[in-house]
Amino acid sequence: MIPKNTKKIILYLLRNLELVNINQISKKLSISVGSGFKILKDLEKNNIVLSSTLGNAKFYQINLNNEETIKWCEILLSEERRNLKGYSKIYAEEIQKFEHSELIILFGSVLNSKDFNDVDVLFITNKPKEVTNFCLSLSKIRTKPVVPLILKKEDLIKEIKNKKEVVLNILKKGIILKGESVFIKVLKNVKQQR
């Protein structure tokens, strides 16, 4: 069992494409600097996290070249999906049944508000027509419309590299409904080319 704060740090480092220091991590995740430092030191010792020193500060990033790290990340991303509640869980169960997409990410107000207007979903696929038809049919049987954002995998990578704010927010806050390994490969691809 992975401790709660360790999970938070691993997922934050996975989803954050920039190098971050202990102060940024502790502030963003509401973890004390001492506790965060201890966790990062342990993760670094196990080669889950890599560090580099710039000036007086130590900066951290997830080590996506380590198979164990990738397995941990896939498990944690799956756990996020399993922990969905309320409407987001109901919609997620329907949406993840869609077969023509290698990566599906649920994002937006449905994740954190009971008063949401629509359900935003990122589909990574080469079959936009099928996605549109699927979302239209799902919107007819549910109370809120399902609004797809459809991208090809290479377009997603390009959008991340170009630091498109919308896409970066989806990566940071979205819940992976399908394709955890694809998500990690996309992030690994982006991080290696920086």
Short mmCIF file of C-alpha atoms in Angstrom, two decimals, residues 16-152:
data_model
loop_
_atom_site.label_atom_id
_atom_site.label_comp_id
_atom_site.label_asym_id
_atom_site.label_seq_id
_atom_site.Cartn_x
_atom_site.Cartn_y
_atom_site.Cartn_z
CA ASN A 16 3.65 18.26 -14.11
CA LEU A 17 5.99 18.59 -17.07
CA GLU A 18 8.30 21.15 -15.44
CA LEU A 19 11.08 20.49 -12.95
CA VAL A 20 9.85 21.40 -9.46
CA ASN A 21 11.55 21.91 -6.12
CA ILE A 22 10.48 20.78 -2.67
CA ASN A 23 8.94 24.16 -1.78
CA GLN A 24 6.74 24.13 -4.90
CA ILE A 25 5.67 20.55 -4.23
CA SER A 26 4.86 21.10 -0.56
CA LYS A 27 2.94 24.31 -1.27
CA LYS A 28 0.93 22.82 -4.15
CA LEU A 29 0.10 19.57 -2.31
CA SER A 30 -0.23 20.99 1.24
CA ILE A 31 2.48 18.68 2.55
CA SER A 32 5.09 19.93 5.01
CA VAL A 33 8.55 20.52 3.51
CA GLY A 34 10.09 18.02 5.94
CA SER A 35 7.60 15.31 5.10
CA GLY A 36 7.87 15.99 1.37
CA PHE A 37 11.67 15.93 1.53
CA LYS A 38 11.64 12.57 3.31
CA ILE A 39 9.25 11.08 0.72
CA LEU A 40 11.27 12.46 -2.21
CA LYS A 41 14.52 11.18 -0.72
CA ASP A 42 12.99 7.69 -0.44
CA LEU A 43 11.56 7.84 -3.98
CA GLU A 44 14.93 9.01 -5.30
CA LYS A 45 16.71 6.16 -3.50
CA ASN A 46 14.35 3.72 -5.27
CA ASN A 47 14.93 5.43 -8.66
CA ILE A 48 11.24 6.44 -8.93
CA VAL A 49 12.19 10.12 -8.92
CA LEU A 50 15.23 11.86 -10.39
CA SER A 51 16.76 15.04 -9.00
CA SER A 52 19.05 17.70 -10.36
CA THR A 53 20.65 20.62 -8.58
CA LEU A 54 20.37 24.14 -9.97
CA GLY A 55 22.01 26.77 -7.81
CA ASN A 56 21.10 26.04 -4.19
CA ALA A 57 17.87 24.20 -5.00
CA LYS A 58 17.21 20.58 -5.84
CA PHE A 59 14.63 19.97 -8.57
CA TYR A 60 12.66 16.77 -9.06
CA GLN A 61 10.98 14.90 -11.87
CA ILE A 62 9.43 11.47 -12.27
CA ASN A 63 11.71 8.79 -13.76
CA LEU A 64 9.72 7.39 -16.69
CA ASN A 65 12.71 5.30 -17.81
CA ASN A 66 12.17 3.01 -14.82
CA GLU A 67 9.69 0.14 -15.38
CA GLU A 68 8.73 0.12 -11.69
CA THR A 69 7.84 3.82 -11.85
CA ILE A 70 5.63 3.21 -14.87
CA LYS A 71 3.80 0.37 -13.09
CA TRP A 72 3.26 2.55 -9.99
CA CYS A 73 1.93 5.39 -12.12
CA GLU A 74 -0.47 3.10 -14.01
CA ILE A 75 -1.80 1.72 -10.72
CA LEU A 76 -2.26 5.20 -9.24
CA LEU A 77 -4.03 6.48 -12.36
CA SER A 78 -6.36 3.45 -12.29
CA GLU A 79 -7.03 4.06 -8.60
CA GLU A 80 -8.07 7.66 -9.36
CA ARG A 81 -10.65 6.33 -11.82
CA ARG A 82 -11.93 3.73 -9.34
CA ASN A 83 -12.32 6.45 -6.68
CA LEU A 84 -14.65 8.59 -8.79
CA LYS A 85 -17.98 9.30 -7.11
CA GLY A 86 -21.40 10.61 -8.05
CA TYR A 87 -22.12 11.79 -11.58
CA SER A 88 -18.49 11.58 -12.67
CA LYS A 89 -18.49 7.86 -11.82
CA ILE A 90 -21.77 7.26 -13.68
CA TYR A 91 -20.55 9.03 -16.80
CA ALA A 92 -17.08 7.44 -16.56
CA GLU A 93 -18.54 3.93 -16.54
CA GLU A 94 -20.42 4.66 -19.76
CA ILE A 95 -17.64 6.57 -21.53
CA GLN A 96 -14.88 4.05 -20.87
CA LYS A 97 -16.87 1.46 -22.85
CA PHE A 98 -16.03 3.34 -26.07
CA GLU A 99 -13.68 1.05 -28.00
CA HIS A 100 -12.29 3.26 -30.77
CA SER A 101 -10.00 5.40 -28.60
CA GLU A 102 -6.60 4.53 -27.15
CA LEU A 103 -6.78 7.23 -24.46
CA ILE A 104 -9.86 8.78 -22.81
CA ILE A 105 -9.63 11.53 -20.19
CA LEU A 106 -12.59 12.92 -18.24
CA PHE A 107 -12.09 16.56 -17.23
CA GLY A 108 -13.88 19.75 -16.29
CA SER A 109 -16.67 20.62 -13.89
CA VAL A 110 -18.18 17.11 -13.73
CA LEU A 111 -15.18 16.08 -11.60
CA ASN A 112 -15.71 18.59 -8.80
CA SER A 113 -19.19 20.09 -8.98
CA LYS A 114 -22.70 18.75 -8.57
CA ASP A 115 -23.90 21.66 -10.66
CA PHE A 116 -22.19 20.95 -14.01
CA ASN A 117 -23.59 21.86 -17.44
CA ASP A 118 -21.90 19.23 -19.56
CA VAL A 119 -19.38 16.40 -19.46
CA ASP A 120 -16.02 17.20 -21.05
CA VAL A 121 -14.00 14.28 -22.43
CA LEU A 122 -10.71 14.10 -24.33
CA PHE A 123 -10.57 11.25 -26.84
CA ILE A 124 -7.28 10.31 -28.48
CA THR A 125 -8.31 8.52 -31.65
CA ASN A 126 -8.19 8.43 -35.45
CA LYS A 127 -11.96 7.90 -35.62
CA PRO A 128 -13.62 11.27 -34.90
CA LYS A 129 -16.92 10.30 -36.52
CA GLU A 130 -17.36 7.32 -34.19
CA VAL A 131 -16.60 9.53 -31.17
CA THR A 132 -19.16 12.10 -32.25
CA ASN A 133 -21.84 9.44 -32.78
CA PHE A 134 -21.03 7.81 -29.43
CA CYS A 135 -21.24 11.13 -27.56
CA LEU A 136 -24.50 12.08 -29.26
CA SER A 137 -26.13 8.76 -28.37
CA LEU A 138 -24.84 8.97 -24.77
CA SER A 139 -26.12 12.55 -24.49
CA LYS A 140 -29.62 11.35 -25.45
CA ILE A 141 -29.82 8.86 -22.56
CA ARG A 142 -28.14 11.02 -19.90
CA THR A 143 -29.28 14.34 -18.45
CA LYS A 144 -26.19 16.33 -19.50
CA PRO A 145 -24.51 16.44 -22.92
CA VAL A 146 -21.14 14.74 -23.43
CA VAL A 147 -18.79 17.18 -25.17
CA PRO A 148 -15.81 15.53 -26.87
CA LEU A 149 -12.41 17.03 -27.54
CA ILE A 150 -10.95 14.80 -30.24
CA LEU A 151 -7.23 14.67 -31.01
CA LYS A 152 -4.81 12.29 -32.69
#
